[in-house]
C-alpha atoms as one frame of an Amber mdcrd trajectory, in Angstrom:
protein
-113.987 -33.173 -90.536-114.170 -35.150 -93.584-116.161 -37.230 -95.882-114.447
 -39.311 -97.828-117.271 -39.975-100.495-115.961 -42.036-103.035-114.482 -45.638
-102.076-114.247 -49.483-102.895-113.481 -52.809-100.381-115.038 -56.606-101.083
-116.382 -59.135 -99.122-113.137 -60.224 -96.609-113.029 -64.169 -98.368-112.713
 -61.979-102.166-110.837 -58.756-101.233-107.280 -60.371-102.003-108.211 -62.202
-105.088-109.677 -59.255-106.583-107.116 -56.346-105.252-104.673 -58.548-107.449
-106.350 -58.939-109.979-107.943 -55.190-110.417-103.947 -54.249-109.397-102.473
 -56.276-112.601-104.709 -55.110-114.186-104.996 -51.342-114.281-101.360 -51.099
-113.308-102.124 -49.574-110.113-100.645 -49.759-106.395-103.427 -50.394-103.787
-103.520 -47.927-100.606-105.378 -50.796 -98.271-106.300 -54.527 -98.452-109.647
 -53.363-100.479-111.742 -54.927 -96.429-113.863 -52.664 -94.215-111.398 -53.419
 -91.784-109.017 -51.458 -93.831-111.142 -48.985 -94.873-111.625 -47.828 -91.506
-107.701 -48.516 -91.044-106.994 -45.563 -93.342-109.653 -43.816 -91.700-107.676
 -43.318 -88.585-104.622 -43.292 -89.565-106.044 -40.030 -92.832-108.167 -38.281
 -89.819-111.149 -39.360 -92.157-114.658 -38.822 -90.025-116.802 -40.784 -92.888
-116.251 -42.709 -96.005-119.068 -43.834 -98.346-118.547 -47.529-100.232-119.648
 -47.988-104.306-119.653 -51.682-104.838-120.596 -52.587-108.439-121.734 -55.284
-110.297-120.197 -56.781-112.555-123.256 -58.588-113.443-127.096 -58.688-112.723
-126.740 -61.426-110.463-124.438 -60.035-107.929-126.976 -57.281-107.566-129.150
 -58.719-104.147-126.284 -60.559-102.745-124.315 -56.325-102.685-126.887 -54.320
-101.992-127.651 -56.933 -99.170-124.182 -56.408 -97.449-123.967 -52.933 -98.264
-128.118 -53.228 -96.217-125.974 -54.876 -93.344-122.692 -52.839 -93.574-123.868
 -49.131 -93.647-123.905 -46.608 -91.282-120.940 -48.192 -88.924-118.280 -46.427
 -87.692-119.180 -43.785 -90.333-118.381 -46.555 -92.798-122.251 -46.174 -95.948
-122.459 -47.878 -98.798-124.587 -46.851-102.136-126.756 -50.211-103.872-125.228
 -51.521-106.550-127.800 -51.940-109.768-127.001 -53.347-113.324-127.828 -52.289
-116.816-129.059 -55.828-117.440-130.309 -56.455-114.294-134.338 -56.608-115.455
-135.924 -56.032-112.275-135.132 -51.933-112.048-138.172 -50.874-109.783-137.553
 -53.425-107.602-134.077 -53.559-107.272-134.147 -49.418-106.765-137.445 -49.787
-103.862-134.360 -51.917-102.007-132.063 -49.288-102.365-134.811 -46.709-100.727
-136.630 -48.666 -98.735-132.991 -49.749 -96.611-131.982 -46.938 -95.792-129.042
 -46.745 -98.884-128.155 -42.841-100.079-128.395 -44.141-104.384-126.846 -46.144
-106.540-123.299 -46.669-108.510-122.896 -47.068-112.208-119.289 -47.865-113.647
-119.861 -48.293-117.745-116.533 -50.373-118.159-117.270 -52.803-115.909-120.919
 -53.767-116.999-119.519 -52.928-120.428-122.139 -50.682-121.255-121.986 -47.326
-122.711-123.530 -44.471-120.298-125.783 -43.299-122.710-127.359 -46.718-123.601
-131.155 -46.727-123.084-130.545 -48.991-119.343-128.541 -46.942-118.169-131.267
 -43.764-118.703-134.290 -45.653-117.022-131.431 -46.651-114.614-131.053 -42.770
-113.607-134.589 -41.741-114.752-136.189 -44.385-112.125-133.544 -43.605-108.839
-134.208 -40.483-109.745-138.066 -40.098-109.365-137.282 -41.888-105.787-134.869
 -39.276-104.715-131.695 -41.758-105.264-128.255 -40.563-105.656-126.472 -42.306
-109.625-123.042 -42.575-108.857-121.226 -42.913-111.681-117.699 -43.998-113.066
-116.797 -40.891-115.759-113.980 -40.583-118.009-111.296 -43.153-118.625-110.553
 -46.400-116.473-107.154 -47.683-115.832-107.817 -51.147-117.119-109.849 -50.370
-120.317-107.514 -47.463-121.687-109.099 -48.107-125.491-112.357 -47.485-124.920
-114.388 -44.754-123.128-117.673 -45.907-122.104-118.345 -42.440-119.991-117.457
 -39.424-122.284-118.487 -35.551-121.670-120.083 -36.079-124.721-122.425 -39.254
-123.114-123.270 -36.623-120.339-124.480 -34.501-121.835-126.623 -36.714-123.853
-128.371 -38.097-120.845-128.816 -34.537-119.508-129.744 -33.663-122.179-132.966
 -36.063-122.433-134.045 -36.175-118.799-133.561 -32.889-118.055-134.782 -32.000
-114.830-135.085 -34.813-113.194-132.277 -35.442-112.442-130.933 -32.118-111.777
-128.252 -33.351-109.016-128.770 -35.886-108.247-125.662 -37.201-110.876-122.929
 -37.550-108.906-119.198 -38.202-111.842-117.076 -39.695-110.260-112.556 -37.982
-111.185-113.630 -34.795-111.962-116.188 -35.705-114.356-113.848 -37.469-116.412
-110.445 -38.562-115.017-108.055 -38.161-117.837-110.359 -35.750-120.195-109.754
 -31.869-117.579-109.869 -29.820-120.799-112.671 -31.176-122.318-114.586 -31.489
-118.925-114.158 -27.550-118.353-115.395 -27.589-122.359-118.738 -28.839-121.239
-119.751 -29.536-118.527-118.645 -27.272-116.262-121.787 -25.249-114.591-123.709
 -27.980-115.312-126.518 -29.536-112.577-124.203 -32.527-111.227-121.838 -32.769
-108.933-118.631 -33.844-108.835-115.506 -36.198-106.917-112.399 -35.608-106.653
-111.856 -39.010-106.596-108.392 -40.171-107.998-107.274 -37.715-109.944-105.972
 -34.905-107.321-102.132 -36.156-107.885-102.589 -36.107-111.662-103.019 -32.848
-112.339-103.841 -30.661-109.415-103.771 -27.206-111.219-106.264 -28.361-113.669
-108.471 -30.558-110.863-108.223 -26.871-109.122-108.773 -24.293-111.753-112.406
 -27.116-112.601-113.151 -27.350-109.204-113.685 -23.437-108.525-115.291 -22.781
-112.568-117.531 -24.986-111.384-118.222 -24.235-108.045-116.801 -25.243-104.733
-120.702 -25.724-103.610-121.064 -29.082-106.378-117.981 -30.214-105.270-117.491
 -34.468-102.923-114.054 -34.957-101.565-113.294 -38.127-102.584-109.870 -40.357
-102.358-110.786 -44.190-104.489-109.071 -45.438-101.634-108.119 -49.046-102.160
-106.677 -46.347-105.310-105.291 -44.010-103.765-104.083 -42.521-100.304-106.652
 -40.630 -98.433-104.278 -38.723 -96.549-102.408 -37.718 -99.257-105.227 -36.540
-101.239-106.874 -34.282 -97.721-102.931 -32.597 -97.840-104.008 -31.518-102.009
-106.614 -30.235-101.273-105.342 -28.419 -98.032-102.294 -27.108-100.061-104.575
 -25.649-103.164-105.049 -22.542-100.319-109.140 -22.127-100.824-111.030 -20.354
 -98.449-111.827 -22.105 -95.351-115.957 -21.737 -95.932-115.413 -23.188 -99.686
-113.203 -25.720 -97.894-115.799 -26.868 -95.574-117.746 -27.957 -98.585-115.755
 -29.593-100.973-114.565 -31.368 -96.949-117.577 -32.093 -95.569-120.934 -30.192
 -95.994-122.024 -31.207 -99.801-121.752 -34.961 -98.368-123.809 -34.372 -95.719
-126.511 -32.540 -97.244-125.945 -35.283-100.740-126.197 -38.345 -97.273-128.434
 -36.388 -95.471-126.400 -36.791 -92.580-126.976 -33.818 -89.609
């Protein structure tokens, strides 16, 4: 079984132009058309059983519509959606209550596309309030290919938030891109072994040896398989993990057992 813990889709009416814009901005190749149907086609082709879609609100006014759509679409044909929130959202508690009540397992934040640093007080409040509701928080971590000049979520910022919130957020924070896209050495120095989950989105083909070292040192029980479709090929990333030749028990943890536990799916 394979669960892809980090994918993206966009509403059908804006998917084409959104994919075109993001592809040019980051100089990256898309591997699907950005629609839910495109994700399902990739899943079928690649042998992915469940995909988690992580929507990003780039303004507060997008949050409600994103969360309503996520609620309507989640759980169908193996596709599960997280909720969205923005650091400028004023009704944080109400938003998180809706996410919880709707059965969504957590929220996604993206400091680069939301123009805020990860240790901003607004994010600290969101992360704390999510944890109190037993909601996961997935954050982009490290460099973003569209904003290379400024890193909005560094390992030091992550440590700062963890110091401020303590055990409240133990194992409720998921760091995308194995803790920091483009920052594997700093991740190994500062984040490995901390009570956080890391997903493998977008990095497995960039520095596979360092990825394996991070996974081993952090512990396979805290690693989530992820591709970042449409910005990575699901099948290629599955093959990379299989070619790491980790033991079957740990491979199962990475591919699906850790994810099913976090998602509360039997």
